[in-house]
Tab-separated table of C-alpha atoms and ligand atoms in Angstrom:
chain	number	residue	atom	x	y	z
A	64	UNK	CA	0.000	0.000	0.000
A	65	UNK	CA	1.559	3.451	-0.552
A	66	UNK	CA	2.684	5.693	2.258
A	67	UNK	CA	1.775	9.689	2.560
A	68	UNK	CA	4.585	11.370	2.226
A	69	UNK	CA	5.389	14.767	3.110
A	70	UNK	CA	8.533	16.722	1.815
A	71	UNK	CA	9.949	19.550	3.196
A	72	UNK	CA	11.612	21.858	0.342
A	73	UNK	CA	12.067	21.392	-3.062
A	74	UNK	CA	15.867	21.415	-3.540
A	75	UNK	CA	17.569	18.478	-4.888
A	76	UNK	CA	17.396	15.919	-2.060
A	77	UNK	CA	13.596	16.662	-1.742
A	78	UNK	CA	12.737	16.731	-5.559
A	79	UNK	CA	14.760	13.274	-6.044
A	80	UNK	CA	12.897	11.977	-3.480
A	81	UNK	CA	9.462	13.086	-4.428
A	82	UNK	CA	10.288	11.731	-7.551
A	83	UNK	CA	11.181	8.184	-6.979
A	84	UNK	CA	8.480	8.080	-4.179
A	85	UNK	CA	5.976	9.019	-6.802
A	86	UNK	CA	7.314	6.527	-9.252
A	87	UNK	CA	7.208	3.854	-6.803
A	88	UNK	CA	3.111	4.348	-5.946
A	89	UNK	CA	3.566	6.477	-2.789
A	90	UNK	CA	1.400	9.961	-2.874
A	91	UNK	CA	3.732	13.323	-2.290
A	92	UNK	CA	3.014	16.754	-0.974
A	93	UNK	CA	6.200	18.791	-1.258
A	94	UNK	CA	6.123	22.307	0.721
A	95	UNK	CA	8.161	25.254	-0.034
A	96	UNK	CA	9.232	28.359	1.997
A	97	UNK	CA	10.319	30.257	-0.912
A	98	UNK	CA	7.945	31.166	-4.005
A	99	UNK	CA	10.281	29.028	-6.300
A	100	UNK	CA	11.333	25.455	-6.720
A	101	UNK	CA	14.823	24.247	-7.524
A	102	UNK	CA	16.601	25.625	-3.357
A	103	UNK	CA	19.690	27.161	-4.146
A	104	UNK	CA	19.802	25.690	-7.890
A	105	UNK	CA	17.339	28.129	-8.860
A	106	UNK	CA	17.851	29.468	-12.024
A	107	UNK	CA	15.884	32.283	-14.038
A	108	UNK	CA	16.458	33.374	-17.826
A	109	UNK	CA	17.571	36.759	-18.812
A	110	UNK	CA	16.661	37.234	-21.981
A	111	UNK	CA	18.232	40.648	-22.126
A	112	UNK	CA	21.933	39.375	-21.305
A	113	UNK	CA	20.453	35.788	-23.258
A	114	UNK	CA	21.304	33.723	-20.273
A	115	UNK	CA	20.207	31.674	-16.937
A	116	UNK	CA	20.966	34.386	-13.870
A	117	UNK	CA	22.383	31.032	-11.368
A	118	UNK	CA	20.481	33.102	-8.382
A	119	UNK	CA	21.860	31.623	-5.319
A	120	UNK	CA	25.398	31.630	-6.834
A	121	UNK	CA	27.109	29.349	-9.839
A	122	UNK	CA	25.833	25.491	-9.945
A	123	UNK	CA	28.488	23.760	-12.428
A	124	UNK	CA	27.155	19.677	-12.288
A	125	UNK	CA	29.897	17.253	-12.308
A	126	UNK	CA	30.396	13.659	-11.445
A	127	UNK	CA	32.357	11.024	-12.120
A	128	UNK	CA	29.853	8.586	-11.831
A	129	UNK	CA	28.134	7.240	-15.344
A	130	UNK	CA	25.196	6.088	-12.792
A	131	UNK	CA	24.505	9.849	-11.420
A	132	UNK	CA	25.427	11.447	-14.771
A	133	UNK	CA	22.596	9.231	-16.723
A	134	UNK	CA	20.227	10.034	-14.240
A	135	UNK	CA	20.308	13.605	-13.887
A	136	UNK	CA	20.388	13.420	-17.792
A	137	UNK	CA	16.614	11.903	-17.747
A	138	UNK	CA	15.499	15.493	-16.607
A	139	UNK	CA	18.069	17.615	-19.154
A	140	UNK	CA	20.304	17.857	-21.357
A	141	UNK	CA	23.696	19.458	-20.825
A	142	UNK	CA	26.192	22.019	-22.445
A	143	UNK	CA	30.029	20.958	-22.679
A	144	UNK	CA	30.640	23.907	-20.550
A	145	UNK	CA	33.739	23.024	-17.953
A	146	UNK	CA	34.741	25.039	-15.234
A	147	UNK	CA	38.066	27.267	-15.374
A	148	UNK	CA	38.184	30.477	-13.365
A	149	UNK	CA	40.609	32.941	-13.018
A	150	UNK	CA	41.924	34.102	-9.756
A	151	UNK	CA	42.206	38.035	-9.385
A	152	UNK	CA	45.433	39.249	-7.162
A	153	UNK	CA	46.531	42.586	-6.662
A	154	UNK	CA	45.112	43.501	-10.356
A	155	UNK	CA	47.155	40.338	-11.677
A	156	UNK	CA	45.517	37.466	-13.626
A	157	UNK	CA	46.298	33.684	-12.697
A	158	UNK	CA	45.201	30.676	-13.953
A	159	UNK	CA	43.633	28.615	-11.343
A	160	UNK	CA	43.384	26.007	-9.640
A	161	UNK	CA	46.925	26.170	-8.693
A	162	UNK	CA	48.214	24.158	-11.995
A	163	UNK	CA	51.314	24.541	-14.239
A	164	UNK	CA	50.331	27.712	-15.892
A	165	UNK	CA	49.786	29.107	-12.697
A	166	UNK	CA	53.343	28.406	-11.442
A	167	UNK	CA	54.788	29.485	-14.666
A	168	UNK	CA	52.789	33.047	-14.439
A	169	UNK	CA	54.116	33.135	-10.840
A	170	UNK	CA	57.724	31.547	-11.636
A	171	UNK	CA	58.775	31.496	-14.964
A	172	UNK	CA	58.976	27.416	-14.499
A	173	UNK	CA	57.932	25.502	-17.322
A	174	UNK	CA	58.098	21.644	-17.066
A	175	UNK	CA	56.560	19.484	-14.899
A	176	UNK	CA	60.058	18.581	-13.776
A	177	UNK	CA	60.866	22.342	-13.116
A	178	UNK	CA	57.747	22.905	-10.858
A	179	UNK	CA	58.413	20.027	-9.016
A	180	UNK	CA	61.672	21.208	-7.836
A	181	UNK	CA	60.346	24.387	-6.977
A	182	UNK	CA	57.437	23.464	-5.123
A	183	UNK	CA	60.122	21.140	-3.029
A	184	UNK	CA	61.936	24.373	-2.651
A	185	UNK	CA	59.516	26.404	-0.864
A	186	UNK	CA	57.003	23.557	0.404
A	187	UNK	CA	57.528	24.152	4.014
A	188	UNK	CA	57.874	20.656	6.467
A	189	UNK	CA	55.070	19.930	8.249
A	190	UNK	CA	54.844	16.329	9.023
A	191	UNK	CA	51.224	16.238	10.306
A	192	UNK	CA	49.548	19.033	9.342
A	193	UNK	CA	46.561	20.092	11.951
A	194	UNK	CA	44.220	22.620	10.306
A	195	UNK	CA	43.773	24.316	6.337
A	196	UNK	CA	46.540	26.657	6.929
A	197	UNK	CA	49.379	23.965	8.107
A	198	UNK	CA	48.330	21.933	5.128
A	199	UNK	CA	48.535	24.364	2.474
A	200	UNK	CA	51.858	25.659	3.279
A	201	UNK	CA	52.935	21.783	3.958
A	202	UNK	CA	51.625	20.939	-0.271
A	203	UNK	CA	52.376	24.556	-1.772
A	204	UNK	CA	54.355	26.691	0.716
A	205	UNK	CA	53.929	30.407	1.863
A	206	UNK	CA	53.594	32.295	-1.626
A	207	UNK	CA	50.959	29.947	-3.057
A	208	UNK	CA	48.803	29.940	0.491
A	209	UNK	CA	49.217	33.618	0.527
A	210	UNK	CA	47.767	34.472	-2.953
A	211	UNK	CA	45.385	31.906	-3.791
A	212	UNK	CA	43.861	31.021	-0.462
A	213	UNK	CA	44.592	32.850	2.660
A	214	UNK	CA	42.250	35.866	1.828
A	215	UNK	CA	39.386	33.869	0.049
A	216	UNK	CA	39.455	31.427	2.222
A	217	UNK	CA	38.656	33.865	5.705
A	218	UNK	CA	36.443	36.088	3.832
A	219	UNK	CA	34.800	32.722	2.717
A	220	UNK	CA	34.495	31.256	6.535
A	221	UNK	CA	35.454	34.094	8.719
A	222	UNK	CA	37.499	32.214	10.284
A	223	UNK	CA	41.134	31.839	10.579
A	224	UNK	CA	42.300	28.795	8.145
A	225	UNK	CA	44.199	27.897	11.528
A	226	UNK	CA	41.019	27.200	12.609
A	227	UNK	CA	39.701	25.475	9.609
A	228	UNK	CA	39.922	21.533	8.367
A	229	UNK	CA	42.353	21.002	5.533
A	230	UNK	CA	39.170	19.042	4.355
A	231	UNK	CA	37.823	22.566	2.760
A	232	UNK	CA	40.564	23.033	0.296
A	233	UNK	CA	40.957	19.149	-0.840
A	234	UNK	CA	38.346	19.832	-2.656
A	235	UNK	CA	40.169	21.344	-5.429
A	236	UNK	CA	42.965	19.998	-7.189
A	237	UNK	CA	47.006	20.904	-7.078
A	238	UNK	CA	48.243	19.707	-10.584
A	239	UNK	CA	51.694	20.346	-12.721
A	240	UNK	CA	50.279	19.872	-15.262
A	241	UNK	CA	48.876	22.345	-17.807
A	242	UNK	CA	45.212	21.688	-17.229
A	243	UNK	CA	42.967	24.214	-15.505
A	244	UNK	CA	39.587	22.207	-14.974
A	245	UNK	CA	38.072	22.985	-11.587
A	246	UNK	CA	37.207	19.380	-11.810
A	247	UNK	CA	38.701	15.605	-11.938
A	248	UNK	CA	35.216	14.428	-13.038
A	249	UNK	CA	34.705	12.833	-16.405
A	250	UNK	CA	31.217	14.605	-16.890
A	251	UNK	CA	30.473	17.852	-16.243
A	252	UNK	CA	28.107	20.495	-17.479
A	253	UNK	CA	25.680	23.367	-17.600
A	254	UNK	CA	21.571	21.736	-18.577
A	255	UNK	CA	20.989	23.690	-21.472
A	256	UNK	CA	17.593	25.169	-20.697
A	257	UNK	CA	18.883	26.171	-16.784
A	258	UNK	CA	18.343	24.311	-13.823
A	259	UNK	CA	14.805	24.951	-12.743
A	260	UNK	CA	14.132	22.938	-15.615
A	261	UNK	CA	15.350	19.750	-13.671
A	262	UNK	CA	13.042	20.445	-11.157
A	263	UNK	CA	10.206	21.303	-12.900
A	264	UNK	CA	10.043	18.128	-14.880
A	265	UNK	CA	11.010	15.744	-11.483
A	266	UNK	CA	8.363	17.345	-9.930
A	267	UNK	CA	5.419	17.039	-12.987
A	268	UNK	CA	2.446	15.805	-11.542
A	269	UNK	CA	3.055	16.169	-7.783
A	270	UNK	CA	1.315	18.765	-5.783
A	271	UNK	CA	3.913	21.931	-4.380
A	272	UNK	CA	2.570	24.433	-2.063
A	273	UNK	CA	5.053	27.449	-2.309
A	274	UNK	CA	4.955	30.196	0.878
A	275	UNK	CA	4.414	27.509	3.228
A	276	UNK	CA	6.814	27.682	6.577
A	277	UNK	CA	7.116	23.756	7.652
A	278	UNK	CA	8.065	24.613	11.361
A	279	UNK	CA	5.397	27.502	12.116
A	280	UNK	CA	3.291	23.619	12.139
A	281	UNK	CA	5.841	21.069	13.035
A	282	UNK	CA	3.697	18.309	15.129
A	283	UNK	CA	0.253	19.231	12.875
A	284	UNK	CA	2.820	18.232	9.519
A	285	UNK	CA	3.928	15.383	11.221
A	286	UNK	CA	0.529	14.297	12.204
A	287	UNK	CA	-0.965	14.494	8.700
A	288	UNK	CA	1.532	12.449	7.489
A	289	UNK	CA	3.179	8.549	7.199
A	290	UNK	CA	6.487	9.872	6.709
A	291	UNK	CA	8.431	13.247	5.999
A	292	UNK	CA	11.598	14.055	4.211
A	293	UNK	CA	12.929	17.399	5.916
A	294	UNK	CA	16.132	19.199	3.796
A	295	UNK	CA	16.047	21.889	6.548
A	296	UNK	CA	18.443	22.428	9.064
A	297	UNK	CA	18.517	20.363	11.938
A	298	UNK	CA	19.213	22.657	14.817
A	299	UNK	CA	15.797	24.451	13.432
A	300	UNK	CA	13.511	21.469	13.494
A	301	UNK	CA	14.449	20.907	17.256
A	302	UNK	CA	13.912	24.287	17.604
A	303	UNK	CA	17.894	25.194	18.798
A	304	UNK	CA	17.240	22.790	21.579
A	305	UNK	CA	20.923	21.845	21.299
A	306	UNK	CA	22.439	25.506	20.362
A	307	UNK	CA	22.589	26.690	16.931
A	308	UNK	CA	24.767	25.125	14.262
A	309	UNK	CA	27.247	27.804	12.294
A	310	UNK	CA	26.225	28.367	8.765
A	311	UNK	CA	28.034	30.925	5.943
A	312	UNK	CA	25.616	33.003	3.888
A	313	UNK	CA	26.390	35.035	0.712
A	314	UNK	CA	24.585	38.366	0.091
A	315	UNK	CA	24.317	38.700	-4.022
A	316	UNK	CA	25.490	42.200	-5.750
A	317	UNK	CA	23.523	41.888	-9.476
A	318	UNK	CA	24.189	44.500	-12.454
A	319	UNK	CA	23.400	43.831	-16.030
A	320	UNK	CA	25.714	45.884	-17.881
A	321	UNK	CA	25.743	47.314	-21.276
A	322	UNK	CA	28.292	45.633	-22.438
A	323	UNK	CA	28.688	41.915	-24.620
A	324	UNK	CA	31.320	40.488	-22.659
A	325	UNK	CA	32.492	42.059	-18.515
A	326	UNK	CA	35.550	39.968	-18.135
A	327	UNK	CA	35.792	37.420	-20.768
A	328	UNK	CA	35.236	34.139	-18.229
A	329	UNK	CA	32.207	32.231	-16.397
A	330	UNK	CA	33.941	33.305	-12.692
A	331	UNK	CA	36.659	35.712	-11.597
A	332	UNK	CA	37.781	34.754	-7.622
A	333	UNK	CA	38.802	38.138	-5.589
A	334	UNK	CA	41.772	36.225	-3.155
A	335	UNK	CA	42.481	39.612	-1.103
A	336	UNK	CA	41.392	39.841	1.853
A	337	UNK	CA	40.414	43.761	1.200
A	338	UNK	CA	38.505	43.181	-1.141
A	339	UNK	CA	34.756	42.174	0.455
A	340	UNK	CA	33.632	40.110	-2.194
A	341	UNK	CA	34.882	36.445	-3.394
A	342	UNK	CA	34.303	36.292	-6.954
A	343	UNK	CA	32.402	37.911	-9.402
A	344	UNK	CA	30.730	35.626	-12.103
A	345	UNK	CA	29.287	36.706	-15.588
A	346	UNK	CA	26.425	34.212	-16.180
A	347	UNK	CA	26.564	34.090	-19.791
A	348	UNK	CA	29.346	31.733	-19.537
A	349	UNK	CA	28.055	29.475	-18.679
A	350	UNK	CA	25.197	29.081	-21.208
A	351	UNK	CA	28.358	29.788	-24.075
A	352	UNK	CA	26.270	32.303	-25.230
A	353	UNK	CA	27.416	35.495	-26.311
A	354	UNK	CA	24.536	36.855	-29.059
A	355	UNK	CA	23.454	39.643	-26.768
A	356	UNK	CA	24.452	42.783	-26.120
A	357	UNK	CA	24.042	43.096	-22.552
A	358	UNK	CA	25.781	40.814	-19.664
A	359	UNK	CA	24.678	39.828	-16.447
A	360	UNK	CA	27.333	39.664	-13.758
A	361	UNK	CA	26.972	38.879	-10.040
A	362	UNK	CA	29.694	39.539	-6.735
A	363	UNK	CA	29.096	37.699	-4.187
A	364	UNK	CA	29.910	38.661	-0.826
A	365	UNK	CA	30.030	36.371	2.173
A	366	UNK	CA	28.036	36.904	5.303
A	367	UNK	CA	27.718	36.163	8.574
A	368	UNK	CA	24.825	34.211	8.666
A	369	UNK	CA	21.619	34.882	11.153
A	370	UNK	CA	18.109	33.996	11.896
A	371	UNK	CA	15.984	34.341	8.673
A	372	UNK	CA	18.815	34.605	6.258
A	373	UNK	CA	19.508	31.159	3.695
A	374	UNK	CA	21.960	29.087	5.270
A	375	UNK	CA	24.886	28.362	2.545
A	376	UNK	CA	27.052	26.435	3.389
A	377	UNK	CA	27.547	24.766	6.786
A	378	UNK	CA	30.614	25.611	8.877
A	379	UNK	CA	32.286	22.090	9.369
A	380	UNK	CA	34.742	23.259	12.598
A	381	UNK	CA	35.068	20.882	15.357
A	382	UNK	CA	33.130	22.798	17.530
A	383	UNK	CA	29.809	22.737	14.786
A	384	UNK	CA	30.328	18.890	14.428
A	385	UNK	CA	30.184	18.323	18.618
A	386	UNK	CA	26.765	20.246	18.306
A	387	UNK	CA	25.567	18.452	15.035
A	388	UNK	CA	26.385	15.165	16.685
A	389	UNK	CA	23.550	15.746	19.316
A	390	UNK	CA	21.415	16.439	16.933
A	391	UNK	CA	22.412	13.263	15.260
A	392	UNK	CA	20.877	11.557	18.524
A	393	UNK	CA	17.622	13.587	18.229
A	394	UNK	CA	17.630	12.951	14.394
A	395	UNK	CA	17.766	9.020	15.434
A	396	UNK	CA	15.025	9.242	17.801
A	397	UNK	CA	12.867	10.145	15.198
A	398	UNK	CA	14.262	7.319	12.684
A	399	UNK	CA	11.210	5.935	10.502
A	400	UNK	CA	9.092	8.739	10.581
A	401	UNK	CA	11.616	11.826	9.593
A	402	UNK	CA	14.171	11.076	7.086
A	403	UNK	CA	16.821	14.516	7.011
A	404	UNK	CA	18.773	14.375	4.107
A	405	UNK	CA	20.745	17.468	2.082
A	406	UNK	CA	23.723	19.936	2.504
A	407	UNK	CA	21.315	21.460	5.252
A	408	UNK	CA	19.592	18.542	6.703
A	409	UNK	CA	23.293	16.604	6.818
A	410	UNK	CA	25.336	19.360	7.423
A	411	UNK	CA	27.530	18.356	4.844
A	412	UNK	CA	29.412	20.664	2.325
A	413	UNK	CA	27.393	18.391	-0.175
A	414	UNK	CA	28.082	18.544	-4.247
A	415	UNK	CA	25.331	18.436	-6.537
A	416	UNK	CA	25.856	14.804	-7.447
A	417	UNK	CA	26.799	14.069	-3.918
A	418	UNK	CA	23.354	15.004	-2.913
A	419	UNK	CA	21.715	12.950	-5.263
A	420	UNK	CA	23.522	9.957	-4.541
A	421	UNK	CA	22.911	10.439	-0.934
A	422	UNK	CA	19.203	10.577	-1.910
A	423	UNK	CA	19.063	7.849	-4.162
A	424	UNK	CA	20.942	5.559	-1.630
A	425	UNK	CA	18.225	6.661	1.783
A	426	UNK	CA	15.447	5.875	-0.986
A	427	UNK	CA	17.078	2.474	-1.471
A	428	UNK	CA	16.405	1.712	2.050
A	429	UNK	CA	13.001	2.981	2.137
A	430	UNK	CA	12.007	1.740	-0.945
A	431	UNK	CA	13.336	-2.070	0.194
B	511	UDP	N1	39.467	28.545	-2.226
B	511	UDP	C1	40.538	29.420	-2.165
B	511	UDP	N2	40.765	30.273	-3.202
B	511	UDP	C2	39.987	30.302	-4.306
B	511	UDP	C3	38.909	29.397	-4.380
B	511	UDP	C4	38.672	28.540	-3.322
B	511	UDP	O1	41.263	29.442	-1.177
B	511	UDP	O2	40.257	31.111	-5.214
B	511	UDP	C5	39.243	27.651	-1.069
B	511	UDP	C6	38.284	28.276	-0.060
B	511	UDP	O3	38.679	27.875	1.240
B	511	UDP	C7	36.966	27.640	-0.438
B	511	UDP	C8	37.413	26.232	-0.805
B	511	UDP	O4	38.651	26.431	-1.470
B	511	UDP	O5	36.056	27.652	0.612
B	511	UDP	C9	36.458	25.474	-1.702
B	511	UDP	O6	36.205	26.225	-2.860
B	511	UDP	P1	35.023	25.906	-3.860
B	511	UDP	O7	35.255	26.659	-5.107
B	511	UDP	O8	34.875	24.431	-3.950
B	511	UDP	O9	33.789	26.552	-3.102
B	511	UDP	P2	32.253	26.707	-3.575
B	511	UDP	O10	32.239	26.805	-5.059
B	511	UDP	O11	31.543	25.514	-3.023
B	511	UDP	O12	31.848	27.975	-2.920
């Protein structure tokens, strides 16, 4: 017999599972805070600037997965559009991520051979390295840490990297080689017709109620219902019984200029620390469109984030995992009825693909 299920938000964790719920004879009801579906994946065309405005900040899918690439492809189809910012210094361009090009612009080396033996040069010795900061200047030394991440990095966290886990920066990669992709992944891509798309067609057919605040109701939401699939935060569905978790924010400055082209590249990332935003990215890039005359560009500044404001990107210090983990206990007491599942409802620094996959693997065990 199918369950009643009841899904809170209509990001990617929620709008896989409403999906696959649906598919497999259970009835959804997905509720939304905002007036939009899609979280922060939302998308909206510009026709004047002939692109998708990325609204809550640039969404570039990639995966290395054939399994998570085929199925996100069931909902859209994808440019050949591959990430490769520039990093902004002191008014100096550098190819980035750190990569052979880079240490040539910085050093004049130009093997892979050369680089090497530079980077043992200034790579300082840090057997174990403790925090972001340690770990950087252990791979890269002082020159690299200084220019590429120190700044962007506590404008990005507002914290010291001292105080940060090396775990933030692994994400990208260090290569000597001349290759600038953001990304290892074999696929990666922009969906053609934006990313709302994706959302729109995983949720045809299944009711959305938009303006709709799940925890002004809590107990009534949970009454109505068999089951619920929460992408919130945690600490908010126990109501802070445990002390808040940290969360980043980003406060979004938007111009559309009169101009084809602003800077020639999808994302341009600010490393000073003086300067108060992180990157500025011209969304037109990432369509590869360049017909119109006008150009959309966004800066984003990090914020502090409070009460009220959309919670980015959680904080992943030792401190914010001791909290999360007693949430963890509440969020087991409630195992069976209340699934929480996405960068918010995990507290993970979640991917794209890394959300779905973390979706598709809780509906596995619901599903049986
Ligand atoms: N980072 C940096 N300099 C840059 C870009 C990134 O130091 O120019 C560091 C920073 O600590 C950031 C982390 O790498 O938080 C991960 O960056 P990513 O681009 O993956 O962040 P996202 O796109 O998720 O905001």
């Amino acid at each position: 017999m199918g369950k009643r299920y009841l899904i809170v938000g209509s990001g990617l964790f929620g709008s896989v599972c409403a999906r696959e719920l649906t598919d497999a004879g259970h009835s959804c009801q997905v509720i939304e805070k905002r007036d939009h579906i899609g979280g922060n994946c939302y998308t909206r065309k510009i026709e004047e600037a002939g692109c998708h405005e990325h609204v809550y900040g640039p969404h570039i899918f990639h995966t290395n997965s054939t399994e998570l690439w085929n199925y996100i492809r069931r909902f859209t189809e994808f440019n050949h559009f591959s990430y490769r910012p520039r990093v902004n210094f002191k008014g100096s361009y550098y190819s980035f991520p750190i990569n052979l090009m880079t240490l040539n612009q910085l050093w004049g080396v130009v093997t892979p051979e050369a680089a090497k033996a530079k980077l043992a040069e200034v790579r300082e010795d840090i057997p174990d390295p403790a925090n972001l900061e340690e770990w950087c200047l252990s791979q890269v030394g002082r020159e690299l840490y200084e220019t590429f991440v120190r700044g962007y990095t506590a404008k990005q966290w507002h914290h010291d990297p001292k105080d940060l886990p090396a775990s933030l920066i692994k994400r990208l990669p260090i290569r000597l080689r001349y290759d600038d992709n953001y990304f290892n992944d074999q696929y990666q891509g922009i969906p053609k017709e934006g990313y709302t798309k994706i959302f729109e067609r995983m949720l045809e057919g299944i009711p959305v109620e938009f303006g709709v605040d799940f925890l002004e109701d809590r107990d009534s939401w949970l009454e109505k219902f068999d089951h619920v699939i929460y992408t919130g935060s945690p600490d908010s569905f126990f109501g802070y019984s445990e002390g808040p978790l940290e969360y980043r924010s980003l406060r979004f400055e938007r111009e559309l200029l009169d101009t084809p082209d602003f800077q020639g590249v999808a994302a341009v990332n600010y490393t000073e620390e003086q300067i108060p935003y992180t990157r500025i990215v011209e969304h037109k890039h990432f369509d590869l469109s360049f017909s119109k005359e006008k150009t959309l560009i966004t800066k984003e500044y990090p914020s502090d984030w409070k009460l009220g404001d959309i919670e980015f990107y959680p904080v992943n210090t030792g401190e914010n995992q001791a909290v999360f983990a007693k949430y963890k206990s509440l969020m087991k007491e409630m195992e069976g009825k209340v699934v929480f599942g996405g960068r918010l409802g995990e507290y993970r620094y979640y991917d794209m693909h890394q959300v779905i996959a973390a979706a598709l693997k809780r509906l596995k065990v619901l599903l049986g």
